[in-house]
CSV table of C-alpha atoms in Angstrom, one decimal:
chain,number,residue,atom,x,y,z
A,1,UNK,CA,126.3,105.7,84.2
A,2,UNK,CA,129.1,107.3,82.1
A,3,UNK,CA,128.3,110.5,80.3
A,4,UNK,CA,128.1,110.4,76.6
A,5,UNK,CA,130.8,112.4,75.0
A,6,UNK,CA,130.3,114.7,72.0
A,7,UNK,CA,132.9,115.9,69.5
A,8,UNK,CA,132.5,119.4,68.2
A,9,UNK,CA,134.0,119.8,64.7
A,10,UNK,CA,135.0,123.3,63.5
A,11,UNK,CA,136.0,123.9,59.9
A,12,UNK,CA,135.1,126.5,57.4
A,13,UNK,CA,135.1,123.7,54.7
A,14,UNK,CA,132.0,122.0,54.6
A,15,UNK,CA,133.3,118.8,52.9
A,16,UNK,CA,136.0,118.4,55.7
A,17,UNK,CA,133.4,118.9,58.3
A,18,UNK,CA,131.0,116.2,56.9
A,19,UNK,CA,133.9,113.7,56.2
A,20,UNK,CA,135.3,114.1,59.8
A,21,UNK,CA,131.9,113.8,61.3
A,22,UNK,CA,130.8,110.8,59.1
A,23,UNK,CA,134.0,108.9,60.1
A,24,UNK,CA,133.7,109.7,63.9
A,25,UNK,CA,130.0,108.8,63.8
A,26,UNK,CA,130.8,105.3,62.4
A,27,UNK,CA,133.3,105.0,65.3
A,28,UNK,CA,130.3,105.5,67.7
A,29,UNK,CA,130.7,109.3,68.5
A,30,UNK,CA,128.0,112.0,68.9
A,31,UNK,CA,129.2,114.8,66.5
A,32,UNK,CA,128.1,118.4,65.9
A,33,UNK,CA,129.6,120.6,63.3
A,34,UNK,CA,130.3,124.3,63.1
A,35,UNK,CA,131.3,126.5,60.0
A,36,UNK,CA,133.2,129.1,62.2
A,37,UNK,CA,134.9,129.6,65.5
A,38,UNK,CA,132.4,132.3,66.3
A,39,UNK,CA,129.3,129.9,65.8
A,40,UNK,CA,131.0,127.2,67.8
A,41,UNK,CA,131.7,129.5,70.7
A,42,UNK,CA,128.0,130.0,71.2
A,43,UNK,CA,127.8,126.5,72.3
A,44,UNK,CA,131.1,125.4,73.9
A,45,UNK,CA,130.8,126.4,77.5
A,46,UNK,CA,133.1,125.7,80.4
A,47,UNK,CA,131.7,122.1,81.1
A,48,UNK,CA,131.0,121.2,77.5
A,49,UNK,CA,130.5,117.4,77.6
A,50,UNK,CA,133.0,116.5,75.0
A,51,UNK,CA,136.2,117.5,72.9
A,52,UNK,CA,136.8,119.9,70.0
A,53,UNK,CA,138.4,119.3,66.7
A,54,UNK,CA,139.3,122.4,64.9
A,55,UNK,CA,141.2,123.5,61.6
A,56,UNK,CA,143.9,126.1,62.4
A,57,UNK,CA,143.3,128.2,59.3
A,58,UNK,CA,140.0,129.6,59.0
A,59,UNK,CA,138.6,133.1,58.0
A,60,UNK,CA,137.5,135.4,60.7
A,61,UNK,CA,138.7,134.1,64.0
A,62,UNK,CA,141.5,131.6,63.3
A,63,UNK,CA,142.3,128.3,65.1
A,64,UNK,CA,144.9,129.8,67.4
A,65,UNK,CA,142.6,132.6,68.4
A,66,UNK,CA,139.7,130.1,68.9
A,67,UNK,CA,142.0,127.9,70.9
A,68,UNK,CA,143.0,130.7,73.2
A,69,UNK,CA,139.4,131.6,73.7
A,70,UNK,CA,138.6,128.1,74.8
A,71,UNK,CA,141.5,127.7,77.0
A,72,UNK,CA,140.4,130.8,78.7
A,73,UNK,CA,137.0,129.5,79.3
A,74,UNK,CA,138.0,125.9,80.3
A,75,UNK,CA,141.7,125.1,80.2
A,76,UNK,CA,141.0,121.3,80.5
A,77,UNK,CA,139.0,121.2,77.4
A,78,UNK,CA,140.8,118.8,74.9
A,79,UNK,CA,141.1,120.5,71.6
A,80,UNK,CA,142.8,118.6,68.6
A,81,UNK,CA,144.0,121.1,66.0
A,82,UNK,CA,144.1,120.2,62.2
A,83,UNK,CA,147.1,121.8,60.4
A,84,UNK,CA,148.0,122.0,56.8
A,85,UNK,CA,151.3,120.6,55.5
A,86,UNK,CA,154.2,122.7,56.7
A,87,UNK,CA,152.2,124.1,59.6
A,88,UNK,CA,154.0,122.2,62.2
A,89,UNK,CA,155.7,125.3,63.9
A,90,UNK,CA,152.2,126.6,64.3
A,91,UNK,CA,150.9,123.3,65.7
A,92,UNK,CA,153.8,123.3,68.1
A,93,UNK,CA,152.7,126.8,69.3
A,94,UNK,CA,149.1,125.4,69.7
A,95,UNK,CA,150.5,122.6,72.0
A,96,UNK,CA,152.2,125.3,74.1
A,97,UNK,CA,149.0,127.2,74.4
A,98,UNK,CA,147.0,124.0,75.4
A,99,UNK,CA,146.0,122.1,72.5
A,100,UNK,CA,145.5,118.2,73.4
A,101,UNK,CA,147.2,117.3,70.2
A,102,UNK,CA,147.4,118.1,66.3
A,103,UNK,CA,146.6,116.2,63.2
A,104,UNK,CA,148.6,117.1,60.0
A,105,UNK,CA,146.7,117.0,56.7
A,106,UNK,CA,146.4,114.7,55.0
A,107,UNK,CA,145.7,112.6,58.2
A,108,UNK,CA,144.9,109.0,58.7
A,109,UNK,CA,141.3,108.6,59.9
A,110,UNK,CA,142.5,105.8,62.3
A,111,UNK,CA,144.9,108.2,63.9
A,112,UNK,CA,142.1,110.7,64.4
A,113,UNK,CA,139.8,108.1,66.0
A,114,UNK,CA,142.7,107.1,68.4
A,115,UNK,CA,143.3,110.7,69.4
A,116,UNK,CA,139.5,111.2,69.9
A,117,UNK,CA,139.2,108.1,72.0
A,118,UNK,CA,142.1,109.5,74.3
A,119,UNK,CA,140.8,112.9,74.5
A,120,UNK,CA,137.3,112.0,75.3
A,121,UNK,CA,138.6,109.6,78.0
A,122,UNK,CA,140.5,112.6,79.4
A,123,UNK,CA,137.4,114.8,79.2
A,124,UNK,CA,135.3,112.3,81.1
A,125,UNK,CA,137.7,112.0,83.9
A,126,UNK,CA,137.9,115.8,84.2
A,127,UNK,CA,134.1,116.2,84.1
A,128,UNK,CA,133.5,113.4,86.6
A,129,UNK,CA,136.2,114.9,88.9
A,130,UNK,CA,134.4,118.4,88.8
A,131,UNK,CA,131.1,116.7,89.5
A,132,UNK,CA,132.7,115.0,92.5
A,133,UNK,CA,134.2,118.3,93.7
A,134,UNK,CA,130.9,120.2,93.4
A,135,UNK,CA,129.2,117.4,95.3
A,136,UNK,CA,131.9,117.3,98.0
A,137,UNK,CA,131.7,121.0,98.5
A,138,UNK,CA,128.2,120.7,99.8
A,139,UNK,CA,128.5,119.8,103.5
A,140,UNK,CA,125.1,118.4,103.9
A,141,UNK,CA,125.5,116.0,100.8
A,142,UNK,CA,128.9,114.9,101.9
A,143,UNK,CA,127.7,114.0,105.4
A,144,UNK,CA,125.0,111.9,103.8
A,145,UNK,CA,127.7,109.8,102.3
A,146,UNK,CA,128.8,108.8,105.8
A,147,UNK,CA,126.1,106.4,106.2
A,148,UNK,CA,125.3,104.5,109.3
A,149,UNK,CA,123.5,104.3,112.5
A,150,UNK,CA,126.2,102.7,114.7
A,151,UNK,CA,127.7,104.6,117.8
A,152,UNK,CA,131.0,104.8,116.0
A,153,UNK,CA,129.6,106.5,112.9
A,154,UNK,CA,127.5,108.8,115.2
A,155,UNK,CA,130.7,109.8,116.9
A,156,UNK,CA,132.6,110.2,113.6
A,157,UNK,CA,129.9,112.6,112.2
A,158,UNK,CA,130.1,114.6,115.6
A,159,UNK,CA,133.8,114.9,115.3
A,160,UNK,CA,133.8,116.0,111.8
A,161,UNK,CA,131.1,118.7,112.5
A,162,UNK,CA,133.2,120.0,115.6
A,163,UNK,CA,136.8,119.8,113.9
A,164,UNK,CA,135.5,121.2,110.7
A,165,UNK,CA,134.6,124.5,112.6
A,166,UNK,CA,138.1,124.6,114.0
A,167,UNK,CA,141.0,126.2,112.3
A,168,UNK,CA,143.9,123.8,113.3
A,169,UNK,CA,145.7,121.1,111.3
A,170,UNK,CA,144.1,117.7,111.5
A,171,UNK,CA,145.6,114.2,111.4
A,172,UNK,CA,143.2,111.4,110.1
A,173,UNK,CA,144.3,107.8,110.7
A,174,UNK,CA,142.7,104.4,110.3
A,175,UNK,CA,142.8,101.2,108.3
A,176,UNK,CA,143.1,101.0,104.5
A,177,UNK,CA,139.7,101.4,102.8
A,178,UNK,CA,137.9,103.1,105.8
A,179,UNK,CA,137.1,106.3,103.9
A,180,UNK,CA,139.8,108.6,105.4
A,181,UNK,CA,139.8,110.8,102.2
A,182,UNK,CA,136.1,111.0,102.3
A,183,UNK,CA,136.3,112.4,105.8
A,184,UNK,CA,138.9,114.9,104.6
A,185,UNK,CA,136.6,116.3,102.0
A,186,UNK,CA,133.8,116.4,104.7
A,187,UNK,CA,136.1,118.4,107.2
A,188,UNK,CA,136.7,121.1,104.5
A,189,UNK,CA,133.0,121.2,103.3
A,190,UNK,CA,131.4,121.8,106.8
A,191,UNK,CA,134.0,124.3,107.9
A,192,UNK,CA,134.6,128.0,107.2
A,193,UNK,CA,136.9,127.3,104.3
A,194,UNK,CA,134.2,125.4,102.4
A,195,UNK,CA,134.1,126.9,98.6
A,196,UNK,CA,137.8,127.7,98.9
A,197,UNK,CA,140.7,125.7,97.3
A,198,UNK,CA,140.9,122.0,98.3
A,199,UNK,CA,144.1,120.4,97.2
A,200,UNK,CA,144.9,116.7,97.5
A,201,UNK,CA,148.4,115.2,97.1
A,202,UNK,CA,149.2,111.7,97.3
A,203,UNK,CA,152.6,111.5,98.9
A,204,UNK,CA,153.4,108.0,98.0
A,205,UNK,CA,152.5,108.5,94.2
A,206,UNK,CA,155.5,110.9,93.4
A,207,UNK,CA,159.3,110.4,93.8
A,208,UNK,CA,161.0,112.6,96.5
A,209,UNK,CA,162.2,115.3,93.9
A,210,UNK,CA,158.9,115.6,92.2
A,211,UNK,CA,157.0,115.6,95.4
A,212,UNK,CA,159.2,118.4,96.9
A,213,UNK,CA,158.7,120.5,93.8
A,214,UNK,CA,154.9,119.8,93.8
A,215,UNK,CA,154.7,120.8,97.5
A,216,UNK,CA,157.1,123.6,97.8
A,217,UNK,CA,158.3,124.6,94.4
A,218,UNK,CA,160.2,126.2,92.7
A,219,UNK,CA,158.0,126.0,89.5
A,220,UNK,CA,159.1,126.5,86.1
A,221,UNK,CA,157.5,129.2,83.7
A,222,UNK,CA,156.0,126.5,81.8
A,223,UNK,CA,154.3,124.7,84.7
A,224,UNK,CA,150.5,125.2,84.8
A,225,UNK,CA,150.4,124.6,88.7
A,226,UNK,CA,151.5,126.6,91.7
A,227,UNK,CA,153.2,124.8,94.4
A,228,UNK,CA,150.5,123.0,96.5
A,229,UNK,CA,151.0,125.0,99.6
A,230,UNK,CA,150.5,128.2,97.6
A,231,UNK,CA,147.7,126.7,95.5
A,232,UNK,CA,145.8,125.9,98.6
A,233,UNK,CA,146.3,129.3,100.2
A,234,UNK,CA,143.2,130.1,102.2
A,235,UNK,CA,141.9,126.6,101.7
A,236,UNK,CA,142.8,123.1,102.7
A,237,UNK,CA,145.8,121.0,101.6
A,238,UNK,CA,145.3,117.4,102.2
A,239,UNK,CA,148.5,115.1,102.3
A,240,UNK,CA,147.4,111.6,101.8
A,241,UNK,CA,150.0,109.0,103.0
A,242,UNK,CA,151.8,111.4,105.2
A,243,UNK,CA,154.2,108.5,106.3
A,244,UNK,CA,155.7,108.4,102.8
A,245,UNK,CA,157.5,111.8,103.3
A,246,UNK,CA,161.2,111.6,103.9
A,247,UNK,CA,163.0,113.2,106.8
A,248,UNK,CA,164.0,116.0,104.4
A,249,UNK,CA,160.7,116.7,103.3
A,250,UNK,CA,159.2,116.5,106.8
A,251,UNK,CA,161.6,119.1,107.9
A,252,UNK,CA,160.5,121.6,105.0
A,253,UNK,CA,156.9,120.9,105.7
A,254,UNK,CA,157.4,121.7,109.4
A,255,UNK,CA,159.2,124.9,108.4
A,256,UNK,CA,156.5,125.8,106.0
A,257,UNK,CA,153.9,125.2,108.8
A,258,UNK,CA,155.8,127.4,111.2
A,259,UNK,CA,156.1,130.2,108.8
A,260,UNK,CA,152.3,130.4,108.5
A,261,UNK,CA,152.0,131.1,112.0
A,262,UNK,CA,148.7,130.3,114.1
A,263,UNK,CA,146.1,129.9,112.6
A,264,UNK,CA,147.7,128.7,109.4
A,265,UNK,CA,146.8,130.4,106.1
A,266,UNK,CA,146.5,127.0,104.7
A,267,UNK,CA,144.9,124.2,106.7
A,268,UNK,CA,146.7,121.0,106.4
A,269,UNK,CA,144.9,117.7,106.8
A,270,UNK,CA,147.3,114.8,107.0
A,271,UNK,CA,146.1,111.3,106.2
A,272,UNK,CA,148.0,108.4,107.6
A,273,UNK,CA,147.6,104.7,106.5
A,274,UNK,CA,149.9,103.2,109.0
A,275,UNK,CA,147.4,101.7,111.6
A,276,UNK,CA,147.1,98.2,110.2
A,277,UNK,CA,150.8,97.8,110.1
A,278,UNK,CA,151.4,97.8,113.8
A,279,UNK,CA,152.7,101.2,113.7
A,280,UNK,CA,151.3,104.8,114.1
A,281,UNK,CA,152.2,108.0,112.4
A,282,UNK,CA,153.9,109.0,115.6
A,283,UNK,CA,156.5,106.3,115.1
A,284,UNK,CA,157.4,107.5,111.7
A,285,UNK,CA,157.1,111.2,111.7
A,286,UNK,CA,159.4,113.7,113.4
A,287,UNK,CA,157.9,114.4,116.8
A,288,UNK,CA,157.6,118.1,116.3
A,289,UNK,CA,156.0,117.6,113.0
A,290,UNK,CA,153.5,115.0,114.4
A,291,UNK,CA,152.4,117.4,117.2
A,292,UNK,CA,151.8,120.2,114.8
A,293,UNK,CA,149.7,118.0,112.6
A,294,UNK,CA,147.9,116.1,115.3
A,295,UNK,CA,146.7,119.2,117.0
A,296,UNK,CA,143.2,117.7,116.1
A,297,UNK,CA,142.7,114.1,115.4
A,298,UNK,CA,140.2,111.7,113.8
A,299,UNK,CA,140.4,107.9,113.7
A,300,UNK,CA,138.0,106.5,111.1
A,301,UNK,CA,136.4,103.3,112.5
A,302,UNK,CA,137.0,99.8,110.7
A,303,UNK,CA,134.0,98.4,109.1
A,304,UNK,CA,133.9,95.4,111.4
A,305,UNK,CA,133.1,97.8,114.3
A,306,UNK,CA,130.0,99.2,112.6
A,307,UNK,CA,127.5,96.4,113.3
A,308,UNK,CA,124.4,96.4,111.1
A,309,UNK,CA,125.8,99.5,109.1
A,310,UNK,CA,127.5,96.7,107.1
A,311,UNK,CA,124.0,95.4,105.7
A,312,UNK,CA,122.9,99.0,105.1
A,313,UNK,CA,125.9,99.7,103.0
A,314,UNK,CA,125.8,96.5,101.3
A,315,UNK,CA,122.2,97.0,100.2
A,316,UNK,CA,122.7,100.6,99.0
A,317,UNK,CA,125.8,99.4,97.0
A,318,UNK,CA,124.0,96.6,95.4
A,319,UNK,CA,121.2,98.8,94.3
A,320,UNK,CA,123.6,101.2,92.8
A,321,UNK,CA,125.4,98.6,90.9
A,322,UNK,CA,122.1,96.8,89.7
A,323,UNK,CA,121.1,100.2,88.3
A,324,UNK,CA,124.4,100.7,86.6
A,325,UNK,CA,124.4,97.1,85.1
A,326,UNK,CA,120.6,97.1,84.3
A,327,UNK,CA,119.6,94.2,86.4
A,328,UNK,CA,117.9,93.3,89.7
A,329,UNK,CA,119.8,93.6,92.9
A,330,UNK,CA,120.6,90.1,94.6
A,331,UNK,CA,118.3,89.3,97.6
A,332,UNK,CA,120.3,88.5,100.9
A,333,UNK,CA,119.1,85.8,103.0
A,334,UNK,CA,119.4,85.6,106.7
A,335,UNK,CA,122.4,83.3,106.6
A,336,UNK,CA,124.1,85.6,104.2
A,337,UNK,CA,123.3,88.5,106.4
A,338,UNK,CA,124.9,86.9,109.2
A,339,UNK,CA,128.1,86.1,107.1
A,340,UNK,CA,128.3,89.7,106.0
A,341,UNK,CA,128.1,90.7,109.6
A,342,UNK,CA,130.7,88.4,110.8
A,343,UNK,CA,133.3,88.7,108.2
A,344,UNK,CA,136.5,90.4,109.2
A,345,UNK,CA,136.6,92.9,106.3
A,346,UNK,CA,140.3,93.7,106.4
A,347,UNK,CA,139.7,95.8,103.4
A,348,UNK,CA,136.9,97.6,105.0
A,349,UNK,CA,134.5,99.7,102.9
A,350,UNK,CA,136.7,99.4,99.6
A,351,UNK,CA,136.3,95.7,100.0
A,352,UNK,CA,132.6,95.8,100.7
A,353,UNK,CA,132.1,97.8,97.4
A,354,UNK,CA,134.0,95.1,95.5
A,355,UNK,CA,131.9,92.3,97.1
A,356,UNK,CA,128.7,94.1,96.3
A,357,UNK,CA,129.7,94.7,92.6
A,358,UNK,CA,130.6,91.1,92.3
A,359,UNK,CA,127.3,90.0,93.9
A,360,UNK,CA,125.4,91.9,91.4
A,361,UNK,CA,127.3,90.5,88.4
A,362,UNK,CA,126.8,87.0,89.9
A,363,UNK,CA,123.0,87.6,90.4
A,364,UNK,CA,122.9,88.8,86.6
A,365,UNK,CA,124.4,85.6,85.5
A,366,UNK,CA,122.1,83.6,87.9
A,367,UNK,CA,124.9,81.9,89.7
A,368,UNK,CA,127.2,82.0,92.8
A,369,UNK,CA,126.4,83.2,96.3
A,370,UNK,CA,127.4,86.1,98.5
A,371,UNK,CA,129.0,83.4,100.9
A,372,UNK,CA,131.2,82.2,98.1
A,373,UNK,CA,132.4,85.7,97.5
A,374,UNK,CA,133.3,86.1,101.2
A,375,UNK,CA,135.0,82.8,101.5
A,376,UNK,CA,137.1,83.6,98.3
A,377,UNK,CA,138.3,86.8,100.2
A,378,UNK,CA,138.7,84.9,103.5
A,379,UNK,CA,139.4,81.3,103.0
A,380,UNK,CA,140.0,80.7,106.6
A,381,UNK,CA,136.8,82.3,107.7
A,382,UNK,CA,134.4,79.7,109.3
A,383,UNK,CA,130.8,80.7,108.3
A,384,UNK,CA,129.3,79.6,111.8
A,385,UNK,CA,131.7,81.7,113.8
A,386,UNK,CA,131.4,85.4,114.5
A,387,UNK,CA,134.4,87.7,114.8
A,388,UNK,CA,132.7,89.7,117.7
A,389,UNK,CA,131.1,86.8,119.3
A,390,UNK,CA,127.6,88.4,119.0
A,391,UNK,CA,124.6,86.2,120.0
A,392,UNK,CA,122.2,85.1,117.3
A,393,UNK,CA,119.4,87.5,118.5
A,394,UNK,CA,121.6,90.4,117.2
A,395,UNK,CA,122.0,88.8,113.7
A,396,UNK,CA,118.2,88.1,113.5
A,397,UNK,CA,117.4,91.7,114.6
A,398,UNK,CA,120.0,93.1,112.0
A,399,UNK,CA,118.4,90.9,109.2
A,400,UNK,CA,114.8,92.1,110.1
A,401,UNK,CA,115.7,95.7,110.0
A,402,UNK,CA,117.4,95.4,106.7
A,403,UNK,CA,114.6,93.5,105.4
A,404,UNK,CA,111.9,96.1,106.4
A,405,UNK,CA,114.2,99.0,105.3
A,406,UNK,CA,114.7,97.4,101.8
A,407,UNK,CA,111.0,96.7,101.4
A,408,UNK,CA,110.0,100.2,102.5
A,409,UNK,CA,112.5,101.7,100.1
A,410,UNK,CA,111.2,99.5,97.1
A,411,UNK,CA,107.6,100.4,97.8
A,412,UNK,CA,108.3,104.0,98.4
A,413,UNK,CA,106.9,104.0,101.9
A,414,UNK,CA,103.6,102.4,101.1
A,415,UNK,CA,102.7,100.7,104.3
A,416,UNK,CA,99.9,98.6,102.6
A,417,UNK,CA,102.4,97.1,100.1
A,418,UNK,CA,105.0,96.3,102.8
A,419,UNK,CA,102.5,94.6,105.1
A,420,UNK,CA,101.3,92.5,102.0
A,421,UNK,CA,104.8,91.5,101.0
A,422,UNK,CA,106.0,90.7,104.5
A,423,UNK,CA,102.8,89.2,105.7
A,424,UNK,CA,102.9,91.5,108.7
A,425,UNK,CA,99.7,93.2,110.4
A,426,UNK,CA,100.0,97.0,110.7
A,427,UNK,CA,100.5,97.0,114.4
A,428,UNK,CA,103.5,94.6,114.3
A,429,UNK,CA,104.9,96.5,111.4
A,430,UNK,CA,104.6,99.9,113.2
A,431,UNK,CA,106.3,98.2,116.5
A,432,UNK,CA,109.1,96.8,114.3
A,433,UNK,CA,109.8,100.2,112.6
A,434,UNK,CA,109.7,101.9,116.0
A,435,UNK,CA,112.2,99.6,117.4
A,436,UNK,CA,114.6,100.0,114.4
A,437,UNK,CA,114.2,103.8,114.2
A,438,UNK,CA,112.7,103.5,110.8
A,439,UNK,CA,110.6,106.5,109.6
A,440,UNK,CA,108.1,106.2,106.9
A,441,UNK,CA,108.8,109.8,105.8
A,442,UNK,CA,112.4,109.0,104.9
A,443,UNK,CA,110.9,106.6,102.1
A,444,UNK,CA,108.4,109.0,100.3
A,445,UNK,CA,109.4,110.0,97.0
C-alpha cells in the first residue's frame, strides 16, 4: 500500500501556519506545523515521509540556512519555499541550492495544492526506490524473490551465487519480462560489492548525446551526478538494453573497460533484450566489446519453461494484489490451472503479473474468469492444447500441489484444518506433502 505523505509547514507566523495547514488538510494531506527551523530539524530526518513548506524570512535560522541543512541531510527531500514580494532573486538562489519550487506571497491556494501534489508524488517515488534498494542490498532477501522449484530456477540461483562471487563483467540475456534486472540486483547483492554503489542506466531511454554524457561525462558544475562509470566506482554499473549503444558509444565503453584493467574497478553488468527478436547481443555488439562483457553469462529462462512455478507465482501475486485491493484472492480451478500452465506467456513474468492483477479485480467485481483473461492475451490459444505437450497427469499433480500449498498457507500450517478443508486423512496428506516437497515448518507464523 502507498505510504501516506506528510507536509511539514515551517513559519514563524502562527496565522500563516494555520491557514496553510487548514487548506492542505482540506485537500486531504496530513500536516504538522513548526514555529521555527530549529524546531522542525528535530523531526525532519533523512527519510522523512513527506515534504516541507517553509517561509524564507524567519528569525533565528532563516529559510535559506534551513534549506541548506535539509539538503545536507537528504538532498531528495522536496522543499517548497514561500517568499515575499520582491524576493524572487532569493527564490532563484533557493532553487539553485535544491528547493523543489517556490510560492510568492500572496499566493493562490490552488497553486500551493498543485505544488504539494507534485512534490509528494516525487517524494513517494524517492522513498519507494530507497526501500527497494535497501531490500535488494540484502542478498538473502533478493534470492527469495527468485521464486520457483523448477530445475531451470534452481540452476539460475546457482549461477547467480557462483557469478556473484566472481569479479568479471557479466552479460545477462533472455526474453522481455523474465526478470533480468532483478537478476542483476541479485548478482550485486550476493557478491563482494554488496553495499557499494549500484548504478542502473537504461541505454534506450536516452538520446546518444545525453547517454554519452551520463556514462562518460564531462559533467557541468551544476550537474548533481557524476558520470555513471565514476559514480559506480568500486561497485556495479548495470547497462540495461546494451544493444541500444551506437558504434561510437560501444567504442568508448570498450576503451573505458580496457583502461580499468583486470579486474575492473567498476563491475559492468550488461542486459540484452534481443533474444526474442531472433538476434543475439553477439550480432549487434562489436565482437571485442561482446567478449569483454560476456566473460560471464546468464540466460534467464522464459516463464513457459518453468512448469508449476507458474502456479506458485500466480497464487502469490493474486494474494498480494488481493491484500492491496482489500478483497479475496480468486480461487483457481483445475481447468484454469491447466490453462495457466499451457499458456505460451510471450510477456513472461511481467505478463503474469498483469493477468494476476486483472484476475483479482475481476473477482472483486464477481465476474469474469482467468480463462477469459488468457484468451484476451492469446486469442489463438486453444484451451485444450498444451504448448509443451505434457500429459494430463502432470497438470493434475501441479494443481494438487498448488491446492495443498495454498491451503497450508491459509491455515498457517495447521494440519488439522487442512485435513478438514481438503477432506484428506492425515496419512494421505503427509504422503502428498512429501511427494511435493512441502514442509509444514514453512507455513508456521
